[in-house]
Amino acid sequence: MLAARNLFVSLSGRAILHDVSMALEPGEVVGLLGPNGAGKSTLMRALSGLLPFSGTVELDGDNLAAMSDRARARHIAFLPQARAIAWPLSVENVVRLGRSPWRGLGALSQKDLAIVTDAMEAMDVAALADRPVTELSGGEQARVLAARAMAQTTPVLLADEPVSGLDPAHQMTMMAALRRLAGQRRAILVSLHDLTLAARWCDRLVVMAEGRIVAEGRPADIMTGERLRDVFGITAHIAHDECGLIFAPTGLAALEPKG
Ligand code: ADP
Ligand code: MG
């Protein structure tokens, strides 16, 4: 569905992404992991057409770079890491903005309104519908913006650290909502720092470091102690239970003798 090939991105004269190639298929939740500065946000911004890049990104065979902004917004929704909301719009009106690639400024249909309601319920913000978003907590605002991205009903959703700042229950609400979207044959790329959450909720993980993809595969195959040391610079207990892998960081790799 989405295929990125040989992406290179430079920002302010610095090479940031180096030869990144990856694909997303309908029905999968792919976790994007990597330390701060690895290039996760840059990759998502390039995939959503917000940054110039060299290489190609195709959506169902169509070249992303050749699409109009509106056409692209009907294909890819991007939930950015920064979540500043400047205007005191109501929660419902913010979520309604997710329909604008489909409706412009025209009136929303009954179907649009049903989509908006579903998205608010999926993100547990329906009870806040009439509140100004500027008065909500950071985590509540994050859920409102996630609902807006869901209301865009695109085949591809890129979510940049959508659970950061959320309480444990709403972290699971978020991951469950992403899984539900995948169940509707959408393709989801989600960057995460919580390795346990990533291993439990994602079908596949893509690991970045220093602007490159350094590993890709099923969580149990690629999230080894050696990789945690090499890529994330940590030592960790890795355990299994019926729900999947559990990672408990125990120290910094730099402080431990190699062995
Ligand atoms: P991640 O999301 O994995 O933490 P980013 O994609 O945000 O990483 O950043 C990757 C690298 O690109 C970092 O080293 C960051 O400093 C650099 N970078 C991001 N934006 C710019 C910019 N506008 N100009 C120069 N360097 C940038
Ligand atoms: Mg980032």
GROMACS .gro file of C-alpha atoms and ligand atoms in nm:
model
  287
    1MET     CA    1   0.000   0.000   0.000
    2LEU     CA    2   0.264   0.255   0.110
    3ALA     CA    3   0.613   0.195  -0.026
    4ALA     CA    4   0.907   0.424   0.048
    5ARG     CA    5   1.226   0.361  -0.142
    6ASN     CA    6   1.571   0.503  -0.090
    7LEU     CA    7   1.466   0.811   0.103
    8PHE     CA    8   1.727   1.070   0.181
    9VAL     CA    9   1.639   1.385   0.377
   10SER     CA   10   1.864   1.680   0.454
   11LEU     CA   11   1.762   1.959   0.689
   12SER     CA   12   1.955   2.283   0.732
   13GLY     CA   13   2.239   2.128   0.532
   14ARG     CA   14   2.263   1.818   0.755
   15ALA     CA   15   2.193   1.471   0.622
   16ILE     CA   16   1.919   1.332   0.847
   17LEU     CA   17   1.779   1.024   0.671
   18HIS     CA   18   2.010   0.791   0.479
   19ASP     CA   19   1.867   0.549   0.228
   20VAL     CA   20   1.553   0.454   0.418
   21SER     CA   21   1.324   0.201   0.248
   22MET     CA   22   1.013   0.056   0.407
   23ALA     CA   23   0.660  -0.057   0.327
   24LEU     CA   24   0.328  -0.060   0.511
   25GLU     CA   25   0.054  -0.310   0.428
   26PRO     CA   26  -0.318  -0.280   0.498
   27GLY     CA   27  -0.416  -0.440   0.826
   28GLU     CA   28  -0.084  -0.403   1.007
   29VAL     CA   29   0.033  -0.193   1.298
   30VAL     CA   30   0.403  -0.125   1.257
   31GLY     CA   31   0.598   0.016   1.550
   32LEU     CA   32   0.875   0.266   1.474
   33LEU     CA   33   1.140   0.251   1.745
   34GLY     CA   34   1.472   0.421   1.802
   35PRO     CA   35   1.645   0.658   2.042
   36ASN     CA   36   1.584   1.034   2.043
   37GLY     CA   37   1.724   1.187   1.726
   38ALA     CA   38   1.717   0.858   1.530
   39GLY     CA   39   1.501   1.014   1.259
   40LYS     CA   40   1.155   0.874   1.340
   41SER     CA   41   0.971   1.207   1.321
   42THR     CA   42   1.166   1.308   1.011
   43LEU     CA   43   1.066   0.983   0.840
   44MET     CA   44   0.699   1.033   0.929
   45ARG     CA   45   0.705   1.392   0.810
   46ALA     CA   46   0.865   1.288   0.481
   47LEU     CA   47   0.611   1.007   0.435
   48SER     CA   48   0.326   1.250   0.492
   49GLY     CA   49   0.466   1.490   0.234
   50LEU     CA   50   0.567   1.764   0.479
   51LEU     CA   51   0.938   1.756   0.399
   52PRO     CA   52   1.134   1.751   0.075
   53PHE     CA   53   1.317   1.425   0.019
   54SER     CA   54   1.493   1.235  -0.252
   55GLY     CA   55   1.375   0.885  -0.330
   56THR     CA   56   1.016   0.778  -0.388
   57VAL     CA   57   0.706   0.729  -0.179
   58GLU     CA   58   0.420   0.550  -0.349
   59LEU     CA   59   0.066   0.499  -0.225
   60ASP     CA   60  -0.105   0.215  -0.408
   61GLY     CA   61   0.135   0.282  -0.693
   62ASP     CA   62   0.066   0.658  -0.706
   63ASN     CA   63   0.358   0.894  -0.651
   64LEU     CA   64   0.307   1.090  -0.328
   65ALA     CA   65   0.516   1.385  -0.446
   66ALA     CA   66   0.285   1.438  -0.743
   67MET     CA   67  -0.036   1.450  -0.535
   68SER     CA   68  -0.219   1.766  -0.437
   69ASP     CA   69  -0.228   1.844  -0.065
   70ARG     CA   70  -0.593   1.746  -0.053
   71ALA     CA   71  -0.539   1.415  -0.233
   72ARG     CA   72  -0.254   1.333   0.002
   73ALA     CA   73  -0.468   1.420   0.305
   74ARG     CA   74  -0.724   1.167   0.183
   75HIS     CA   75  -0.456   0.899   0.178
   76ILE     CA   76  -0.236   0.971   0.479
   77ALA     CA   77  -0.321   1.114   0.821
   78PHE     CA   78  -0.032   1.233   1.034
   79LEU     CA   79  -0.055   1.277   1.409
   80PRO     CA   80   0.248   1.490   1.493
   81GLN     CA   81   0.456   1.466   1.808
   82ALA     CA   82   0.409   1.834   1.896
   83ARG     CA   83   0.053   1.892   2.008
   84ALA     CA   84   0.012   2.263   2.056
   85ILE     CA   85  -0.348   2.368   2.000
   86ALA     CA   86  -0.366   2.746   1.965
   87TRP     CA   87  -0.737   2.818   1.924
   88PRO     CA   88  -1.010   2.759   2.183
   89LEU     CA   89  -1.222   2.547   1.948
   90SER     CA   90  -1.452   2.292   2.104
   91VAL     CA   91  -1.334   1.931   2.111
   92GLU     CA   92  -1.601   1.832   1.862
   93ASN     CA   93  -1.503   2.107   1.620
   94VAL     CA   94  -1.139   2.002   1.634
   95VAL     CA   95  -1.235   1.643   1.553
   96ARG     CA   96  -1.463   1.768   1.273
   97LEU     CA   97  -1.156   1.926   1.112
   98GLY     CA   98  -1.048   1.569   1.033
   99ARG     CA   99  -1.325   1.564   0.770
  100SER     CA  100  -1.198   1.876   0.588
  101PRO     CA  101  -0.993   1.686   0.323
  102TRP     CA  102  -1.325   1.530   0.222
  103ARG     CA  103  -1.563   1.824   0.270
  104GLY     CA  104  -1.355   2.139   0.258
  105LEU     CA  105  -1.548   2.404   0.450
  106GLY     CA  106  -1.881   2.266   0.335
  107ALA     CA  107  -2.143   2.119   0.567
  108LEU     CA  108  -2.077   1.776   0.713
  109SER     CA  109  -2.312   1.494   0.612
  110GLN     CA  110  -2.477   1.254   0.854
  111LYS     CA  111  -2.205   1.005   0.764
  112ASP     CA  112  -1.930   1.259   0.846
  113LEU     CA  113  -2.093   1.331   1.180
  114ALA     CA  114  -2.114   0.959   1.259
  115ILE     CA  115  -1.743   0.925   1.179
  116VAL     CA  116  -1.666   1.220   1.411
  117THR     CA  117  -1.872   1.063   1.691
  118ASP     CA  118  -1.703   0.724   1.646
  119ALA     CA  119  -1.357   0.883   1.657
  120MET     CA  120  -1.442   1.075   1.975
  121GLU     CA  121  -1.571   0.758   2.136
  122ALA     CA  122  -1.265   0.557   2.028
  123MET     CA  123  -1.041   0.814   2.198
  124ASP     CA  124  -1.270   0.852   2.501
  125VAL     CA  125  -1.326   1.224   2.448
  126ALA     CA  126  -1.699   1.220   2.365
  127ALA     CA  127  -1.779   1.345   2.716
  128LEU     CA  128  -1.555   1.646   2.648
  129ALA     CA  129  -1.722   1.732   2.314
  130ASP     CA  130  -1.830   2.087   2.409
  131ARG     CA  131  -1.521   2.186   2.608
  132PRO     CA  132  -1.265   2.428   2.457
  133VAL     CA  133  -0.954   2.221   2.377
  134THR     CA  134  -0.727   2.488   2.523
  135GLU     CA  135  -0.873   2.410   2.867
  136LEU     CA  136  -0.793   2.039   2.854
  137SER     CA  137  -0.495   1.859   3.003
  138GLY     CA  138  -0.205   1.765   2.772
  139GLY     CA  139  -0.311   1.402   2.762
  140GLU     CA  140  -0.672   1.496   2.685
  141GLN     CA  141  -0.554   1.724   2.403
  142ALA     CA  142  -0.343   1.438   2.265
  143ARG     CA  143  -0.651   1.215   2.255
  144VAL     CA  144  -0.855   1.487   2.081
  145LEU     CA  145  -0.590   1.523   1.810
  146ALA     CA  146  -0.576   1.146   1.771
  147ALA     CA  147  -0.953   1.146   1.725
  148ARG     CA  148  -0.915   1.414   1.456
  149ALA     CA  149  -0.655   1.202   1.272
  150MET     CA  150  -0.887   0.899   1.295
  151ALA     CA  151  -1.179   1.101   1.163
  152GLN     CA  152  -0.973   1.163   0.848
  153THR     CA  153  -1.048   0.794   0.759
  154THR     CA  154  -0.732   0.755   0.554
  155PRO     CA  155  -0.592   0.419   0.448
  156VAL     CA  156  -0.261   0.515   0.614
  157LEU     CA  157  -0.217   0.667   0.961
  158LEU     CA  158   0.121   0.785   1.087
  159ALA     CA  159   0.116   0.849   1.462
  160ASP     CA  160   0.425   1.008   1.618
  161GLU     CA  161   0.455   0.909   1.985
  162PRO     CA  162   0.076   0.913   2.034
  163VAL     CA  163   0.095   0.760   2.383
  164SER     CA  164   0.355   0.993   2.531
  165GLY     CA  165   0.195   1.179   2.818
  166LEU     CA  166  -0.104   0.946   2.839
  167ASP     CA  167  -0.199   0.759   3.156
  168PRO     CA  168  -0.167   0.377   3.140
  169ALA     CA  169  -0.535   0.316   3.066
  170HIS     CA  170  -0.541   0.570   2.784
  171GLN     CA  171  -0.214   0.430   2.644
  172MET     CA  172  -0.400   0.103   2.602
  173THR     CA  173  -0.709   0.281   2.468
  174MET     CA  174  -0.486   0.441   2.206
  175MET     CA  175  -0.311   0.118   2.106
  176ALA     CA  176  -0.643  -0.068   2.096
  177ALA     CA  177  -0.788   0.205   1.873
  178LEU     CA  178  -0.491   0.175   1.635
  179ARG     CA  179  -0.539  -0.203   1.626
  180ARG     CA  180  -0.907  -0.154   1.551
  181LEU     CA  181  -0.816   0.072   1.258
  182ALA     CA  182  -0.579  -0.196   1.131
  183GLY     CA  183  -0.870  -0.439   1.160
  184GLN     CA  184  -1.049  -0.216   0.908
  185ARG     CA  185  -0.763  -0.277   0.662
  186ARG     CA  186  -0.584   0.049   0.734
  187ALA     CA  187  -0.205   0.062   0.765
  188ILE     CA  188  -0.063   0.214   1.082
  189LEU     CA  189   0.288   0.336   1.158
  190VAL     CA  190   0.331   0.436   1.520
  191SER     CA  191   0.647   0.560   1.690
  192LEU     CA  192   0.686   0.452   2.049
  193HIS     CA  193   0.943   0.459   2.326
  194ASP     CA  194   0.775   0.197   2.545
  195LEU     CA  195   0.928  -0.130   2.423
  196THR     CA  196   0.676  -0.351   2.605
  197LEU     CA  197   0.383  -0.160   2.460
  198ALA     CA  198   0.543  -0.182   2.115
  199ALA     CA  199   0.603  -0.557   2.139
  200ARG     CA  200   0.248  -0.625   2.257
  201TRP     CA  201   0.050  -0.414   2.018
  202CYS     CA  202   0.254  -0.410   1.698
  203ASP     CA  203   0.268  -0.680   1.432
  204ARG     CA  204   0.609  -0.567   1.317
  205LEU     CA  205   0.875  -0.328   1.438
  206VAL     CA  206   1.110  -0.103   1.244
  207VAL     CA  207   1.411   0.013   1.443
  208MET     CA  208   1.599   0.329   1.346
  209ALA     CA  209   1.931   0.468   1.460
  210GLU     CA  210   2.125   0.764   1.325
  211GLY     CA  211   1.892   0.816   1.030
  212ARG     CA  212   1.892   0.456   0.908
  213ILE     CA  213   1.676   0.150   0.953
  214VAL     CA  214   1.890  -0.093   1.150
  215ALA     CA  215   1.641  -0.375   1.213
  216GLU     CA  216   1.296  -0.480   1.106
  217GLY     CA  217   1.081  -0.778   1.193
  218ARG     CA  218   0.858  -0.943   1.449
  219PRO     CA  219   0.916  -0.813   1.802
  220ALA     CA  220   1.039  -1.145   1.942
  221ASP     CA  221   1.286  -1.187   1.657
  222ILE     CA  222   1.453  -0.849   1.670
  223MET     CA  223   1.423  -0.713   2.026
  224THR     CA  224   1.719  -0.902   2.166
  225GLY     CA  225   1.940  -0.803   2.456
  226GLU     CA  226   2.220  -0.734   2.212
  227ARG     CA  227   2.002  -0.496   2.011
  228LEU     CA  228   1.887  -0.311   2.323
  229ARG     CA  229   2.252  -0.263   2.409
  230ASP     CA  230   2.365  -0.160   2.062
  231VAL     CA  231   2.075   0.060   1.955
  232PHE     CA  232   1.923   0.188   2.278
  233GLY     CA  233   2.230   0.175   2.499
  234ILE     CA  234   2.055  -0.013   2.778
  235THR     CA  235   2.067  -0.342   2.956
  236ALA     CA  236   1.727  -0.495   3.031
  237HIS     CA  237   1.549  -0.797   3.168
  238ILE     CA  238   1.347  -0.951   2.886
  239ALA     CA  239   1.063  -1.179   2.998
  240HIS     CA  240   0.766  -1.343   2.827
  241ASP     CA  241   0.412  -1.388   2.941
  242GLU     CA  242   0.091  -1.490   2.767
  243CYS     CA  243   0.052  -1.135   2.629
  244GLY     CA  244   0.400  -1.112   2.482
  245LEU     CA  245   0.739  -0.971   2.571
  246ILE     CA  246   0.814  -0.759   2.876
  247PHE     CA  247   1.116  -0.527   2.883
  248ALA     CA  248   1.244  -0.395   3.212
  249PRO     CA  249   1.545  -0.167   3.162
  250THR     CA  250   1.806  -0.231   3.431
  251GLY     CA  251   2.093  -0.003   3.342
  252LEU     CA  252   2.295   0.186   3.088
  253ALA     CA  253   2.502  -0.034   2.860
  254ALA     CA  254   2.790   0.213   2.870
  255LEU     CA  255   2.829   0.152   3.244
  256GLU     CA  256   2.834  -0.229   3.220
  257PRO     CA  257   3.130  -0.439   3.112
  258LYS     CA  258   3.081  -0.598   2.770
  259GLY     CA  259   3.053  -0.970   2.778
  260ADP     P1  260   1.338   1.130   1.644
  260ADP     O1  261   1.196   1.161   1.608
  260ADP     O2  262   1.377   0.990   1.614
  260ADP     O3  263   1.369   1.165   1.786
  260ADP     P2  264   1.397   1.342   1.455
  260ADP     O4  265   1.351   1.289   1.326
  260ADP     O5  266   1.311   1.442   1.524
  260ADP     O6  267   1.432   1.221   1.554
  260ADP     O7  268   1.539   1.408   1.437
  260ADP     C1  269   1.643   1.340   1.369
  260ADP     C2  270   1.763   1.430   1.362
  260ADP     O8  271   1.735   1.539   1.276
  260ADP     C3  272   1.805   1.490   1.497
  260ADP     O9  273   1.946   1.483   1.505
  260ADP     C4  274   1.759   1.634   1.486
  260ADP    O10  275   1.844   1.718   1.558
  260ADP     C5  276   1.771   1.660   1.338
  260ADP     N1  277   1.679   1.764   1.290
  260ADP     C6  278   1.544   1.764   1.301
  260ADP     N2  279   1.491   1.875   1.245
  260ADP     C7  280   1.595   1.946   1.197
  260ADP     C8  281   1.607   2.072   1.128
  260ADP     N3  282   1.500   2.145   1.094
  260ADP     N4  283   1.732   2.112   1.094
  260ADP     C9  284   1.841   2.038   1.126
  260ADP     N5  285   1.836   1.921   1.190
  260ADP    C10  286   1.716   1.876   1.226
  261MG      MG  287   1.042   1.232   1.718
   0.00000   0.00000   0.00000
